[in-house]
């Protein structure tokens, strides 16, 4: 471990590793401090829906082609239980080859680290950051039990939020149940987002089946986890409806609590939070990693372009915060708004939402706006 580098990245998950890779050719000395001792064991078991915009970034980082297990999304079907309204987004209509992709978190993490392996970036494993802050001209981090001091002109915290200092903006009182399921009738390249009074349920294409994200109260999710496979499949069929002719197989059920939170202090002189360290969203529209990847990309662009003396300065990080503000706020507002709007089981509201989905289906310009936001985020400049 080096005592000082131009850039230190605390946390080598997919966002931290993407930032490191984006800086690899910048001429800056870059060091990643990752708590895991074994990079072959990912921090999480989950599937990620990537937007087309994220694919373009991963392409530029030279890792997109390395991913083996990619399931494309060419159509997104949005509907509401017990109501007629529905909207369908098509890649063809948006003039892109795909609207998005489903990849495995562990595989993405692994290809990013493989790409870092032979380059100039130093990745230190077993390096848990226990504290960090900023002082005149530097960001600092304490590492490990012996509190080794590491400093940088720019300290980027990408620890997924494990370092604390979080503000819970909304506790949804919901858990997400994640699993892989095989539907009776597989619709290749289709993703389904279905809103129900108990919370949204999403089916994403994954290999020869679907990644399932089923949200509900913690009690309901615990009940669902206890069901036998056959009972679970029939409960899912009843909840999701007939669009895939039911379900025939389930594996890997696990769950996760859902909150909207952000960091109380995203930017300090010479220290910045990115990815889930800066903001944690509800997974309803699969936006979290996509937003974090855009954080990493923008920060790398600014760090590569600025004079060395300006690296991590209040002025440079103010430019970063300004560039990211609209996208971050719009993504938080969009996912939070969706969950709140669609989670109330009020008959009048249900009809209004159904009419809204029908209107969206009839208005290509509005559909196009929503699709672009989901693929590329919102830009401030
Ligand atoms: C149920 C669920 C489904 C989701 N689905 C999607 C989706 O479909 N699409 C999408 O875009 N996003 C999705 N997300 C969000 C996505 O998982 C996160 O946005 C993404 O993982 C954030 O990446 P990260 O690198 O910021 O943090 P993490 O993935 O949490 O990685 C943090 C890294 O930092 C390391 N670390 C932690 N603490 C320390 C420390 N103290 N010192 C050093 N290293 C440390 C960890 O070992 C890890 O490697 C989902 C989230 C959930 C909960």
XYZ file of C-alpha atoms and ligand atoms in Angstrom:
434
model
C 0.000 0.000 0.000
C 1.290 3.463 -0.914
C 1.105 6.220 1.690
C 0.155 8.823 -0.904
C -1.353 8.793 -4.427
C -2.976 11.373 -6.662
C -6.251 9.451 -6.408
C -7.293 6.932 -3.746
C -10.534 5.018 -4.242
C -11.972 3.493 -1.052
C -14.041 0.500 -2.213
C -13.362 -1.595 -5.291
C -16.928 -2.680 -6.126
C -18.194 -2.066 -9.668
C -18.375 1.726 -9.250
C -14.934 2.094 -7.630
C -13.357 -0.306 -10.133
C -14.980 1.545 -13.068
C -13.561 4.836 -11.778
C -10.110 3.266 -11.448
C -10.288 1.911 -14.992
C -11.478 5.243 -16.383
C -8.411 6.867 -14.764
C -5.928 4.188 -15.813
C -4.571 6.187 -18.773
C -4.796 9.607 -17.126
C -1.163 9.724 -15.988
C -2.353 10.090 -12.374
C -1.205 7.629 -9.714
C -4.308 5.703 -8.624
C -4.751 3.290 -5.732
C -7.860 1.237 -4.898
C -8.384 0.097 -1.286
C -10.762 -2.873 -1.210
C -11.945 -4.561 1.994
C -12.397 -8.005 0.436
C -9.393 -10.263 0.729
C -10.503 -12.393 -2.228
C -11.685 -10.508 -5.313
C -13.170 -13.721 -6.714
C -15.891 -13.430 -4.037
C -18.190 -10.529 -4.983
C -19.611 -8.277 -2.274
C -23.203 -9.098 -3.363
C -25.175 -11.810 -5.123
C -27.544 -9.987 -7.427
C -28.385 -9.307 -11.025
C -28.106 -5.812 -12.430
C -30.217 -4.267 -15.154
C -27.846 -2.054 -17.133
C -29.088 0.730 -19.365
C -27.917 1.170 -22.944
C -26.015 4.265 -21.742
C -24.082 2.119 -19.228
C -23.181 -0.294 -21.988
C -21.641 2.612 -23.930
C -19.527 3.559 -20.894
C -18.435 -0.061 -20.294
C -17.592 -0.268 -24.011
C -15.310 2.758 -23.683
C -13.686 1.157 -20.650
C -12.971 -1.882 -22.833
C -14.863 -4.373 -20.675
C -18.244 -4.735 -22.365
C -17.011 -7.385 -24.810
C -15.523 -9.372 -21.919
C -18.905 -10.055 -20.330
C -20.081 -13.552 -21.280
C -23.457 -13.728 -19.636
C -25.477 -10.795 -20.987
C -29.238 -10.953 -21.539
C -30.528 -8.126 -23.742
C -33.745 -6.207 -23.031
C -35.475 -5.068 -26.218
C -38.975 -4.511 -24.855
C -40.185 -3.236 -21.484
C -43.790 -3.890 -20.530
C -45.183 -1.713 -17.725
C -48.572 -2.550 -16.226
C -50.633 -2.317 -13.099
C -52.466 -5.147 -11.390
C -56.299 -4.956 -11.470
C -56.311 -2.222 -14.108
C -56.383 -2.032 -17.914
C -53.633 0.537 -18.581
C -50.262 -0.601 -19.855
C -47.276 0.825 -21.730
C -44.642 -0.916 -23.814
C -41.240 0.527 -24.707
C -39.422 -0.954 -27.730
C -35.731 -0.607 -28.596
C -36.594 -0.270 -32.289
C -38.803 2.712 -31.588
C -35.956 4.355 -29.654
C -33.529 3.583 -32.506
C -31.126 1.678 -30.265
C -30.234 -2.021 -30.607
C -31.287 -2.716 -27.016
C -32.949 -0.749 -24.233
C -30.795 -2.439 -21.628
C -29.161 -5.646 -20.462
C -29.160 -7.971 -17.487
C -25.771 -8.990 -16.142
C -24.506 -10.703 -13.037
C -23.019 -8.348 -10.432
C -20.194 -10.819 -9.701
C -19.233 -11.208 -13.355
C -19.225 -7.444 -13.925
C -17.053 -6.938 -10.830
C -14.694 -9.680 -12.031
C -14.209 -8.309 -15.571
C -13.544 -4.811 -14.227
C -10.869 -6.176 -11.874
C -9.379 -8.375 -14.607
C -9.011 -5.276 -16.794
C -7.262 -3.446 -13.937
C -4.835 -6.277 -13.326
C -2.173 -5.494 -15.901
C -2.483 -1.718 -15.810
C -0.864 0.982 -13.691
C -3.611 1.123 -11.033
C -2.654 -0.441 -7.712
C -5.462 -2.537 -6.175
C -4.890 -3.386 -2.501
C -7.126 -6.156 -1.140
C -7.870 -6.750 2.542
C -7.653 -2.959 2.954
C -10.718 -1.930 4.973
C -11.050 1.830 5.318
C -12.105 2.578 8.891
C -12.289 6.360 8.726
C -11.776 9.189 6.269
C -11.877 12.950 6.025
C -10.279 15.967 4.510
C -7.473 18.270 5.618
C -5.626 21.154 3.976
C -4.878 20.067 0.424
C -5.556 16.322 0.924
C -8.140 13.679 1.566
C -7.119 11.068 4.128
C -8.168 7.517 4.999
C -7.332 5.206 7.873
C -6.884 1.611 6.768
C -7.116 -1.622 8.767
C -6.889 -2.274 12.492
C -3.604 -0.412 12.758
C -5.184 2.706 11.201
C -2.486 3.137 8.544
C -2.750 6.677 7.154
C -3.194 7.031 3.391
C -3.549 10.418 1.703
C -4.576 11.598 -1.772
C -5.240 14.774 -3.689
C -8.582 13.179 -4.496
C -10.133 10.576 -2.199
C -13.182 8.937 -3.795
C -15.341 6.948 -1.392
C -17.029 4.074 -3.278
C -17.692 1.731 -0.352
C -21.380 1.206 -1.136
C -22.358 3.216 1.943
C -20.724 0.974 4.541
C -18.809 3.928 6.015
C -21.914 5.486 7.607
C -22.896 9.191 7.597
C -26.121 8.387 5.774
C -29.457 10.205 5.741
C -32.456 7.954 5.352
C -34.771 9.998 3.137
C -37.444 7.333 2.998
C -37.857 3.949 4.607
C -40.224 2.156 2.247
C -41.134 -0.423 4.885
C -40.566 -2.939 2.090
C -38.165 -5.747 1.357
C -37.193 -7.028 -2.091
C -37.289 -10.763 -2.639
C -34.770 -11.735 -5.314
C -34.756 -15.055 -7.165
C -34.288 -16.696 -10.521
C -37.487 -18.163 -11.986
C -38.350 -20.062 -15.137
C -41.677 -19.015 -16.667
C -43.898 -21.520 -18.488
C -43.672 -19.353 -21.635
C -40.354 -17.524 -21.863
C -40.568 -14.223 -23.735
C -37.014 -13.602 -24.895
C -35.735 -10.029 -24.521
C -38.810 -8.843 -22.616
C -38.717 -7.183 -19.192
C -41.911 -6.767 -17.192
C -42.544 -4.157 -14.532
C -45.857 -4.715 -12.769
C -47.170 -2.428 -10.060
C -49.389 -3.887 -7.364
C -50.927 -2.463 -4.184
C -48.251 -4.368 -2.203
C -45.340 -2.939 -4.221
C -43.769 -3.428 -7.658
C -42.700 -6.771 -9.100
C -40.175 -6.984 -11.954
C -39.185 -9.854 -14.236
C -35.993 -9.349 -16.227
C -34.664 -11.670 -18.923
C -31.782 -13.745 -17.579
C -30.482 -16.689 -19.586
C -33.283 -19.192 -20.117
C -35.418 -17.699 -17.364
C -36.027 -14.469 -15.481
C -34.458 -12.554 -12.634
C -37.295 -11.736 -10.255
C -37.482 -8.709 -7.961
C -40.668 -8.959 -5.856
C -41.228 -6.231 -3.298
C -43.548 -6.460 -0.322
C -43.767 -5.870 3.407
C -40.996 -7.569 5.432
C -43.595 -9.980 6.892
C -44.940 -10.953 3.464
C -41.424 -11.470 2.114
C -40.573 -13.715 5.085
C -43.732 -15.770 4.362
C -42.715 -16.082 0.703
C -39.222 -17.221 1.667
C -40.685 -19.987 3.842
C -42.972 -21.390 1.102
C -42.029 -24.589 -0.705
C -40.960 -24.074 -4.337
C -44.353 -25.214 -5.641
C -46.241 -22.919 -3.257
C -43.940 -20.024 -4.142
C -44.453 -20.521 -7.895
C -48.198 -20.537 -7.552
C -48.127 -17.429 -5.278
C -46.007 -15.662 -7.899
C -48.397 -16.666 -10.668
C -51.342 -15.292 -8.681
C -49.465 -12.067 -7.943
C -47.893 -11.438 -11.350
C -50.772 -12.673 -13.528
C -50.888 -14.782 -16.658
C -48.562 -12.884 -18.966
C -45.973 -15.692 -18.964
C -48.381 -18.590 -18.462
C -47.236 -19.175 -14.869
C -43.881 -20.330 -13.520
C -42.268 -23.763 -13.361
C -38.963 -23.365 -11.478
C -37.416 -21.152 -8.817
C -33.960 -21.010 -7.258
C -31.743 -18.727 -5.164
C -34.415 -16.919 -3.131
C -33.048 -14.181 -0.886
C -34.149 -10.759 0.324
C -33.041 -7.194 0.928
C -34.517 -4.187 2.854
C -35.333 -1.103 0.753
C -34.611 2.527 1.551
C -33.922 5.770 -0.209
C -30.869 7.330 1.368
C -27.992 9.593 0.553
C -24.776 10.787 2.078
C -25.065 13.776 4.396
C -21.921 15.238 2.826
C -21.250 14.042 -0.728
C -18.478 16.528 -1.421
C -15.801 17.922 0.917
C -12.475 19.400 -0.180
C -10.397 16.541 -1.647
C -13.012 13.905 -0.714
C -16.067 12.820 -2.708
C -18.668 10.052 -2.389
C -19.797 8.175 -5.500
C -22.123 5.271 -6.328
C -24.073 3.789 -3.436
C -21.830 5.642 -0.991
C -23.530 8.809 -2.264
C -27.089 7.573 -2.939
C -29.088 4.365 -2.526
C -32.265 4.037 -4.585
C -35.215 1.645 -4.578
C -34.439 -0.984 -7.247
C -37.832 -0.491 -8.944
C -36.449 0.809 -12.234
C -32.964 -0.743 -11.968
C -31.242 2.649 -11.809
C -28.783 2.414 -8.870
C -25.634 1.082 -10.503
C -26.322 2.985 -13.725
C -26.361 6.225 -11.735
C -23.176 5.242 -9.868
C -21.412 4.401 -13.127
C -22.261 7.869 -14.466
C -20.802 9.349 -11.226
C -17.579 7.425 -11.849
C -17.410 8.407 -15.513
C -17.974 12.143 -14.909
C -15.501 12.230 -12.023
C -12.858 10.507 -14.146
C -13.404 12.987 -17.011
C -12.973 15.970 -14.692
C -9.969 14.484 -12.874
C -8.223 13.636 -16.166
C -8.818 17.096 -17.637
C -7.898 19.272 -14.653
C -4.455 20.599 -13.754
C -2.730 18.493 -11.082
C -2.925 21.375 -8.583
C -6.667 21.540 -9.103
C -7.226 17.817 -8.452
C -9.726 17.392 -5.625
C -9.870 21.139 -4.962
C -13.139 22.700 -3.785
C -13.501 24.308 -7.234
C -13.024 21.001 -9.069
C -15.424 19.124 -6.792
C -17.973 21.947 -7.060
C -17.856 21.433 -10.862
C -18.374 17.704 -10.298
C -21.315 18.290 -7.920
C -22.897 20.703 -10.406
C -22.543 18.265 -13.302
C -24.081 15.412 -11.308
C -26.834 17.282 -9.435
C -29.604 17.083 -12.039
C -29.044 13.419 -12.894
C -28.842 12.342 -9.248
C -31.913 14.321 -8.178
C -33.918 13.242 -11.236
C -33.081 9.547 -10.655
C -33.986 9.751 -6.968
C -37.203 11.602 -7.732
C -38.133 9.226 -10.570
C -37.716 5.968 -8.630
C -39.174 7.350 -5.397
C -42.111 8.891 -7.281
C -42.838 5.612 -9.079
C -42.880 3.623 -5.838
C -45.080 6.105 -3.995
C -47.465 6.709 -6.871
C -47.998 3.021 -7.587
C -47.957 1.631 -4.056
C -51.238 3.127 -2.807
C -54.123 0.727 -3.174
C -56.821 3.359 -3.653
C -59.417 2.517 -6.382
C -59.628 6.109 -7.673
C -55.876 6.446 -7.854
C -55.648 3.034 -9.539
C -57.973 4.196 -12.333
C -56.012 7.444 -12.719
C -52.750 5.467 -12.960
C -54.299 3.096 -15.498
C -55.408 6.103 -17.574
C -51.866 7.523 -17.244
C -50.292 4.312 -18.543
C -52.797 4.243 -21.435
C -51.998 7.874 -22.259
C -48.277 7.103 -22.201
C -48.923 4.316 -24.684
C -50.693 6.815 -26.977
C -48.040 9.559 -26.711
C -44.797 8.514 -28.418
C -43.009 11.785 -27.522
C -43.570 11.286 -23.793
C -42.649 7.594 -24.052
C -39.488 8.602 -25.867
C -38.631 11.085 -23.075
C -39.100 8.397 -20.385
C -37.062 5.839 -22.361
C -34.174 8.306 -22.905
C -34.117 9.212 -19.200
C -33.929 5.529 -18.270
C -31.171 4.852 -20.800
C -28.962 7.899 -20.361
C -30.045 9.731 -17.175
C -30.602 13.496 -17.039
C -27.870 15.970 -17.910
C -27.220 19.400 -16.447
C -25.121 20.700 -19.342
C -32.185 -5.808 -4.576
C -31.362 -4.889 -5.415
C -31.440 -4.937 -6.803
C -30.703 -4.027 -7.564
N -30.846 -4.031 -8.922
C -30.211 -3.109 -9.659
C -30.363 -3.065 -11.067
O -31.093 -3.859 -11.661
N -29.698 -2.111 -11.781
C -28.894 -1.200 -11.164
O -28.334 -0.329 -11.846
N -28.699 -1.231 -9.824
C -29.343 -2.149 -9.060
N -29.145 -2.182 -7.720
C -28.207 -1.224 -7.116
C -26.766 -1.677 -7.277
O -26.572 -2.948 -6.705
C -25.839 -0.673 -6.601
O -26.160 0.610 -7.064
C -24.368 -0.971 -6.921
O -23.999 -2.233 -6.396
C -23.489 0.100 -6.292
O -22.139 -0.186 -6.555
P -20.988 0.384 -5.606
O -19.718 -0.061 -6.210
O -21.256 1.821 -5.357
O -21.244 -0.325 -4.195
P -21.130 -1.871 -3.828
O -21.621 -2.700 -4.956
O -21.797 -2.033 -2.496
O -19.550 -2.120 -3.662
C -18.850 -1.550 -2.568
C -17.445 -2.149 -2.539
O -16.711 -1.511 -1.492
C -16.106 -2.501 -0.662
N -16.095 -1.940 0.696
C -17.131 -1.793 1.552
N -16.724 -1.196 2.671
C -15.402 -0.943 2.516
C -14.418 -0.312 3.356
N -14.740 0.164 4.551
N -13.131 -0.228 2.901
C -12.797 -0.698 1.666
N -13.697 -1.323 0.850
C -14.991 -1.406 1.264
C -17.010 -3.711 -0.792
O -16.294 -4.904 -0.483
C -17.415 -3.638 -2.259
O -16.465 -4.267 -3.093
C -29.865 -3.082 -6.934
C -29.761 -3.063 -5.545
C -30.513 -3.953 -4.796
C -30.404 -3.910 -3.297
